[in-house]
């Protein structure tokens, strides 16, 4: 959907950052309001568009919130987010302090660091909210291949305002003004020749 269509709002309602006033958000046919909040959020790894990074090392920024993760886990998450080669160019590698809000990193590097952090969580659902908007097509393709290889048993929800080439989604929802305007596969929506096809 376009900017302002309600995509991020839907993500926030799934995470119960706030609740619906009418209708509901369901997860496996159960209202998210019926889940224990901590349990619900432990099932969802969230990679937002805005990168929340600390003035700390690359390693600690990736590991943030995953206390049980090992060094091998952190490096695998970085590899899956196609960040490993970027880290290798930093003066102190994983021990490089990135500055407040990751000031020394590019937008794409910040997004991939947040994605690596989400992947490290190993939740059943990966929620990506415009989290690849600052990466180039080749990097996007590499990340897609990594996700396909390692996350076959997970549910991946991708929120975007653009069409990803090479991504084969089981279902596409098109939002318009907070409503689901169209839904189906890529092929079905292209044949419909309406909003999705126009996007």
PDB file of C-alpha atoms in Angstrom:
ATOM      1  CA  UNK A   1       0.000   0.000   0.000  1.00  0.00           C
ATOM      2  CA  UNK A   2       0.921   3.633  -0.386  1.00  0.00           C
ATOM      3  CA  UNK A   3       2.377   5.779   2.403  1.00  0.00           C
ATOM      4  CA  UNK A   4      -0.315   6.458   5.013  1.00  0.00           C
ATOM      5  CA  UNK A   5      -2.510   3.498   4.064  1.00  0.00           C
ATOM      6  CA  UNK A   6      -2.228   1.908   7.540  1.00  0.00           C
ATOM      7  CA  UNK A   7       0.526  -0.670   7.032  1.00  0.00           C
ATOM      8  CA  UNK A   8       2.619   0.224  10.104  1.00  0.00           C
ATOM      9  CA  UNK A   9      -0.532   0.684  12.175  1.00  0.00           C
ATOM     10  CA  UNK A  10      -1.440  -2.919  11.421  1.00  0.00           C
ATOM     11  CA  UNK A  11       2.053  -4.054  12.490  1.00  0.00           C
ATOM     12  CA  UNK A  12       1.745  -2.130  15.766  1.00  0.00           C
ATOM     13  CA  UNK A  13      -1.662  -3.699  16.439  1.00  0.00           C
ATOM     14  CA  UNK A  14      -0.224  -7.178  15.827  1.00  0.00           C
ATOM     15  CA  UNK A  15       2.471  -6.391  18.420  1.00  0.00           C
ATOM     16  CA  UNK A  16      -0.206  -4.815  20.683  1.00  0.00           C
ATOM     17  CA  UNK A  17       1.620  -1.513  20.923  1.00  0.00           C
ATOM     18  CA  UNK A  18      -1.988  -0.400  20.903  1.00  0.00           C
ATOM     19  CA  UNK A  19      -5.268  -2.259  20.560  1.00  0.00           C
ATOM     20  CA  UNK A  20      -8.146  -2.020  18.146  1.00  0.00           C
ATOM     21  CA  UNK A  21     -11.244  -0.069  19.180  1.00  0.00           C
ATOM     22  CA  UNK A  22     -13.412  -2.110  16.812  1.00  0.00           C
ATOM     23  CA  UNK A  23     -12.793  -5.284  14.879  1.00  0.00           C
ATOM     24  CA  UNK A  24      -9.746  -7.288  15.837  1.00  0.00           C
ATOM     25  CA  UNK A  25      -6.366  -8.715  14.887  1.00  0.00           C
ATOM     26  CA  UNK A  26      -6.222 -12.485  14.834  1.00  0.00           C
ATOM     27  CA  UNK A  27      -3.255 -14.825  15.095  1.00  0.00           C
ATOM     28  CA  UNK A  28      -4.033 -18.488  14.344  1.00  0.00           C
ATOM     29  CA  UNK A  29      -7.761 -17.681  14.662  1.00  0.00           C
ATOM     30  CA  UNK A  30      -7.271 -16.230  18.143  1.00  0.00           C
ATOM     31  CA  UNK A  31      -7.478 -12.553  19.040  1.00  0.00           C
ATOM     32  CA  UNK A  32      -4.080 -11.093  19.927  1.00  0.00           C
ATOM     33  CA  UNK A  33      -5.841  -9.557  22.940  1.00  0.00           C
ATOM     34  CA  UNK A  34      -6.238 -13.092  24.359  1.00  0.00           C
ATOM     35  CA  UNK A  35      -2.477 -13.750  24.327  1.00  0.00           C
ATOM     36  CA  UNK A  36      -0.218 -12.974  27.257  1.00  0.00           C
ATOM     37  CA  UNK A  37       1.559  -9.816  26.071  1.00  0.00           C
ATOM     38  CA  UNK A  38       5.083 -11.076  26.837  1.00  0.00           C
ATOM     39  CA  UNK A  39       4.354 -14.434  25.187  1.00  0.00           C
ATOM     40  CA  UNK A  40       2.858 -12.746  22.099  1.00  0.00           C
ATOM     41  CA  UNK A  41       5.848 -10.472  21.617  1.00  0.00           C
ATOM     42  CA  UNK A  42       8.302 -13.346  22.158  1.00  0.00           C
ATOM     43  CA  UNK A  43       6.734 -15.055  19.118  1.00  0.00           C
ATOM     44  CA  UNK A  44       7.354 -12.031  16.847  1.00  0.00           C
ATOM     45  CA  UNK A  45      10.718 -10.640  15.733  1.00  0.00           C
ATOM     46  CA  UNK A  46      10.185  -7.044  14.580  1.00  0.00           C
ATOM     47  CA  UNK A  47      12.460  -5.236  12.136  1.00  0.00           C
ATOM     48  CA  UNK A  48      11.176  -1.651  11.791  1.00  0.00           C
ATOM     49  CA  UNK A  49      12.183   0.840   9.121  1.00  0.00           C
ATOM     50  CA  UNK A  50      13.637   3.217  11.715  1.00  0.00           C
ATOM     51  CA  UNK A  51      16.812   1.691  13.113  1.00  0.00           C
ATOM     52  CA  UNK A  52      17.070   1.948  16.906  1.00  0.00           C
ATOM     53  CA  UNK A  53      20.769   1.589  17.607  1.00  0.00           C
ATOM     54  CA  UNK A  54      22.856   2.335  20.696  1.00  0.00           C
ATOM     55  CA  UNK A  55      26.245   3.987  21.003  1.00  0.00           C
ATOM     56  CA  UNK A  56      27.865   0.594  21.501  1.00  0.00           C
ATOM     57  CA  UNK A  57      29.715  -2.047  19.489  1.00  0.00           C
ATOM     58  CA  UNK A  58      28.321  -3.648  16.359  1.00  0.00           C
ATOM     59  CA  UNK A  59      28.306  -6.965  18.235  1.00  0.00           C
ATOM     60  CA  UNK A  60      26.269  -5.632  21.184  1.00  0.00           C
ATOM     61  CA  UNK A  61      23.825  -3.842  18.889  1.00  0.00           C
ATOM     62  CA  UNK A  62      23.059  -7.082  17.054  1.00  0.00           C
ATOM     63  CA  UNK A  63      22.898  -9.121  20.274  1.00  0.00           C
ATOM     64  CA  UNK A  64      20.673  -6.554  22.031  1.00  0.00           C
ATOM     65  CA  UNK A  65      17.732  -8.352  23.683  1.00  0.00           C
ATOM     66  CA  UNK A  66      19.051 -11.873  22.977  1.00  0.00           C
ATOM     67  CA  UNK A  67      21.114 -12.617  26.068  1.00  0.00           C
ATOM     68  CA  UNK A  68      21.428 -16.346  25.325  1.00  0.00           C
ATOM     69  CA  UNK A  69      22.877 -15.795  21.841  1.00  0.00           C
ATOM     70  CA  UNK A  70      26.425 -16.999  21.236  1.00  0.00           C
ATOM     71  CA  UNK A  71      29.113 -15.308  19.148  1.00  0.00           C
ATOM     72  CA  UNK A  72      28.403 -17.854  16.381  1.00  0.00           C
ATOM     73  CA  UNK A  73      24.687 -16.938  16.514  1.00  0.00           C
ATOM     74  CA  UNK A  74      25.478 -13.214  16.182  1.00  0.00           C
ATOM     75  CA  UNK A  75      27.766 -13.839  13.201  1.00  0.00           C
ATOM     76  CA  UNK A  76      25.179 -16.068  11.505  1.00  0.00           C
ATOM     77  CA  UNK A  77      22.499 -13.373  11.929  1.00  0.00           C
ATOM     78  CA  UNK A  78      24.871 -10.783  10.425  1.00  0.00           C
ATOM     79  CA  UNK A  79      25.556 -13.118   7.510  1.00  0.00           C
ATOM     80  CA  UNK A  80      21.833 -13.701   6.893  1.00  0.00           C
ATOM     81  CA  UNK A  81      21.251  -9.919   6.863  1.00  0.00           C
ATOM     82  CA  UNK A  82      24.137  -9.578   4.353  1.00  0.00           C
ATOM     83  CA  UNK A  83      26.013  -7.390   6.842  1.00  0.00           C
ATOM     84  CA  UNK A  84      29.116  -9.528   7.336  1.00  0.00           C
ATOM     85  CA  UNK A  85      31.119  -7.971   4.479  1.00  0.00           C
ATOM     86  CA  UNK A  86      30.334  -4.449   5.765  1.00  0.00           C
ATOM     87  CA  UNK A  87      31.465  -5.350   9.288  1.00  0.00           C
ATOM     88  CA  UNK A  88      34.742  -6.690   7.862  1.00  0.00           C
ATOM     89  CA  UNK A  89      35.532  -3.202   6.488  1.00  0.00           C
ATOM     90  CA  UNK A  90      35.086  -1.488   9.874  1.00  0.00           C
ATOM     91  CA  UNK A  91      38.263  -0.628  11.772  1.00  0.00           C
ATOM     92  CA  UNK A  92      37.556  -2.969  14.686  1.00  0.00           C
ATOM     93  CA  UNK A  93      35.082  -5.310  13.028  1.00  0.00           C
ATOM     94  CA  UNK A  94      32.374  -6.463  15.428  1.00  0.00           C
ATOM     95  CA  UNK A  95      34.017  -4.439  18.227  1.00  0.00           C
ATOM     96  CA  UNK A  96      33.617  -1.128  16.364  1.00  0.00           C
ATOM     97  CA  UNK A  97      31.570   1.393  18.376  1.00  0.00           C
ATOM     98  CA  UNK A  98      29.018   2.787  15.936  1.00  0.00           C
ATOM     99  CA  UNK A  99      28.114   6.003  17.734  1.00  0.00           C
ATOM    100  CA  UNK A 100      24.729   7.366  18.815  1.00  0.00           C
ATOM    101  CA  UNK A 101      21.942   6.020  16.546  1.00  0.00           C
ATOM    102  CA  UNK A 102      24.595   4.352  14.370  1.00  0.00           C
ATOM    103  CA  UNK A 103      25.750   7.731  13.062  1.00  0.00           C
ATOM    104  CA  UNK A 104      28.763   6.236  11.255  1.00  0.00           C
ATOM    105  CA  UNK A 105      26.685   3.723   9.268  1.00  0.00           C
ATOM    106  CA  UNK A 106      24.715   4.149   6.051  1.00  0.00           C
ATOM    107  CA  UNK A 107      20.921   3.822   6.059  1.00  0.00           C
ATOM    108  CA  UNK A 108      21.123   0.365   4.502  1.00  0.00           C
ATOM    109  CA  UNK A 109      23.706  -0.811   7.035  1.00  0.00           C
ATOM    110  CA  UNK A 110      21.524   0.394   9.908  1.00  0.00           C
ATOM    111  CA  UNK A 111      18.487  -1.426   8.517  1.00  0.00           C
ATOM    112  CA  UNK A 112      20.459  -4.635   8.039  1.00  0.00           C
ATOM    113  CA  UNK A 113      21.807  -4.410  11.595  1.00  0.00           C
ATOM    114  CA  UNK A 114      18.249  -4.159  12.921  1.00  0.00           C
ATOM    115  CA  UNK A 115      17.247  -7.076  10.662  1.00  0.00           C
ATOM    116  CA  UNK A 116      20.174  -9.148  12.022  1.00  0.00           C
ATOM    117  CA  UNK A 117      18.959  -8.371  15.553  1.00  0.00           C
ATOM    118  CA  UNK A 118      15.454  -9.566  14.636  1.00  0.00           C
ATOM    119  CA  UNK A 119      16.792 -12.725  12.973  1.00  0.00           C
ATOM    120  CA  UNK A 120      18.851 -13.507  16.078  1.00  0.00           C
ATOM    121  CA  UNK A 121      15.616 -13.686  18.067  1.00  0.00           C
ATOM    122  CA  UNK A 122      14.537 -16.806  16.115  1.00  0.00           C
ATOM    123  CA  UNK A 123      10.837 -16.159  16.614  1.00  0.00           C
ATOM    124  CA  UNK A 124       8.052 -17.952  14.776  1.00  0.00           C
ATOM    125  CA  UNK A 125       7.056 -14.738  12.991  1.00  0.00           C
ATOM    126  CA  UNK A 126       9.419 -12.250  11.347  1.00  0.00           C
ATOM    127  CA  UNK A 127       7.727  -8.876  10.854  1.00  0.00           C
ATOM    128  CA  UNK A 128       9.638  -6.607   8.467  1.00  0.00           C
ATOM    129  CA  UNK A 129       8.199  -3.088   8.302  1.00  0.00           C
ATOM    130  CA  UNK A 130       9.831  -1.281   5.343  1.00  0.00           C
ATOM    131  CA  UNK A 131      13.059  -2.730   6.730  1.00  0.00           C
ATOM    132  CA  UNK A 132      14.770  -3.052   3.339  1.00  0.00           C
ATOM    133  CA  UNK A 133      13.804   0.345   1.935  1.00  0.00           C
ATOM    134  CA  UNK A 134      17.404   1.619   1.997  1.00  0.00           C
ATOM    135  CA  UNK A 135      19.139  -1.414   0.467  1.00  0.00           C
ATOM    136  CA  UNK A 136      20.023  -1.940  -3.187  1.00  0.00           C
ATOM    137  CA  UNK A 137      18.474  -4.632  -5.389  1.00  0.00           C
ATOM    138  CA  UNK A 138      21.455  -7.009  -5.203  1.00  0.00           C
ATOM    139  CA  UNK A 139      21.582  -6.842  -1.394  1.00  0.00           C
ATOM    140  CA  UNK A 140      17.815  -7.369  -1.252  1.00  0.00           C
ATOM    141  CA  UNK A 141      18.176 -10.468  -3.447  1.00  0.00           C
ATOM    142  CA  UNK A 142      20.964 -11.862  -1.246  1.00  0.00           C
ATOM    143  CA  UNK A 143      18.880 -11.334   1.901  1.00  0.00           C
ATOM    144  CA  UNK A 144      15.875 -12.981   0.232  1.00  0.00           C
ATOM    145  CA  UNK A 145      17.963 -16.035  -0.671  1.00  0.00           C
ATOM    146  CA  UNK A 146      19.267 -16.229   2.908  1.00  0.00           C
ATOM    147  CA  UNK A 147      15.753 -15.993   4.359  1.00  0.00           C
ATOM    148  CA  UNK A 148      14.483 -18.689   1.981  1.00  0.00           C
ATOM    149  CA  UNK A 149      17.368 -20.970   2.963  1.00  0.00           C
ATOM    150  CA  UNK A 150      17.138 -20.531   6.733  1.00  0.00           C
ATOM    151  CA  UNK A 151      13.558 -19.533   7.561  1.00  0.00           C
ATOM    152  CA  UNK A 152      11.448 -22.026   5.633  1.00  0.00           C
ATOM    153  CA  UNK A 153       9.413 -22.940   8.722  1.00  0.00           C
ATOM    154  CA  UNK A 154       8.739 -19.323   9.798  1.00  0.00           C
ATOM    155  CA  UNK A 155       6.001 -16.874   8.893  1.00  0.00           C
ATOM    156  CA  UNK A 156       7.454 -13.757   7.288  1.00  0.00           C
ATOM    157  CA  UNK A 157       5.307 -10.633   7.021  1.00  0.00           C
ATOM    158  CA  UNK A 158       6.769  -7.945   4.779  1.00  0.00           C
ATOM    159  CA  UNK A 159       5.255  -4.461   4.946  1.00  0.00           C
ATOM    160  CA  UNK A 160       6.196  -2.319   1.972  1.00  0.00           C
ATOM    161  CA  UNK A 161       5.036   0.414  -0.361  1.00  0.00           C
ATOM    162  CA  UNK A 162       6.869  -1.132  -3.320  1.00  0.00           C
ATOM    163  CA  UNK A 163       6.863  -4.468  -5.099  1.00  0.00           C
ATOM    164  CA  UNK A 164       9.838  -6.729  -4.397  1.00  0.00           C
ATOM    165  CA  UNK A 165      11.196  -8.518  -7.451  1.00  0.00           C
ATOM    166  CA  UNK A 166      11.918 -12.176  -6.847  1.00  0.00           C
ATOM    167  CA  UNK A 167       9.844 -12.455  -3.657  1.00  0.00           C
ATOM    168  CA  UNK A 168       7.123 -15.088  -3.966  1.00  0.00           C
ATOM    169  CA  UNK A 169       4.547 -14.310  -1.290  1.00  0.00           C
ATOM    170  CA  UNK A 170       1.824 -16.814  -0.408  1.00  0.00           C
ATOM    171  CA  UNK A 171      -0.606 -13.922   0.000  1.00  0.00           C
ATOM    172  CA  UNK A 172      -0.576 -10.204  -0.723  1.00  0.00           C
ATOM    173  CA  UNK A 173      -2.811  -7.704   1.054  1.00  0.00           C
ATOM    174  CA  UNK A 174      -3.202  -4.228  -0.431  1.00  0.00           C
ATOM    175  CA  UNK A 175      -4.192  -1.576   2.085  1.00  0.00           C
ATOM    176  CA  UNK A 176      -5.941   1.670   1.234  1.00  0.00           C
ATOM    177  CA  UNK A 177      -7.041   4.160   3.901  1.00  0.00           C
ATOM    178  CA  UNK A 178      -6.872   1.545   6.665  1.00  0.00           C
ATOM    179  CA  UNK A 179      -8.895  -1.037   4.747  1.00  0.00           C
ATOM    180  CA  UNK A 180      -7.920  -4.192   2.874  1.00  0.00           C
ATOM    181  CA  UNK A 181      -8.664  -3.133  -0.698  1.00  0.00           C
ATOM    182  CA  UNK A 182      -7.368  -6.253  -2.472  1.00  0.00           C
ATOM    183  CA  UNK A 183      -5.915  -9.612  -1.530  1.00  0.00           C
ATOM    184  CA  UNK A 184      -4.568 -12.635  -3.358  1.00  0.00           C
ATOM    185  CA  UNK A 185      -1.412 -13.899  -5.017  1.00  0.00           C
ATOM    186  CA  UNK A 186       0.777 -11.682  -7.205  1.00  0.00           C
ATOM    187  CA  UNK A 187      -0.676 -13.312 -10.330  1.00  0.00           C
ATOM    188  CA  UNK A 188      -4.294 -12.918  -9.167  1.00  0.00           C
ATOM    189  CA  UNK A 189      -3.802  -9.254  -8.304  1.00  0.00           C
ATOM    190  CA  UNK A 190      -2.033  -8.499 -11.576  1.00  0.00           C
ATOM    191  CA  UNK A 191      -4.951 -10.096 -13.461  1.00  0.00           C
ATOM    192  CA  UNK A 192      -7.371  -7.966 -11.433  1.00  0.00           C
ATOM    193  CA  UNK A 193      -5.558  -4.924 -12.859  1.00  0.00           C
ATOM    194  CA  UNK A 194      -6.481  -2.482 -10.069  1.00  0.00           C
ATOM    195  CA  UNK A 195      -4.480  -0.962  -7.173  1.00  0.00           C
ATOM    196  CA  UNK A 196      -1.783  -3.633  -6.906  1.00  0.00           C
ATOM    197  CA  UNK A 197      -1.189  -3.681 -10.645  1.00  0.00           C
ATOM    198  CA  UNK A 198      -0.928   0.133 -10.591  1.00  0.00           C
ATOM    199  CA  UNK A 199       1.670  -0.052  -7.783  1.00  0.00           C
TER     200      UNK A 199
END
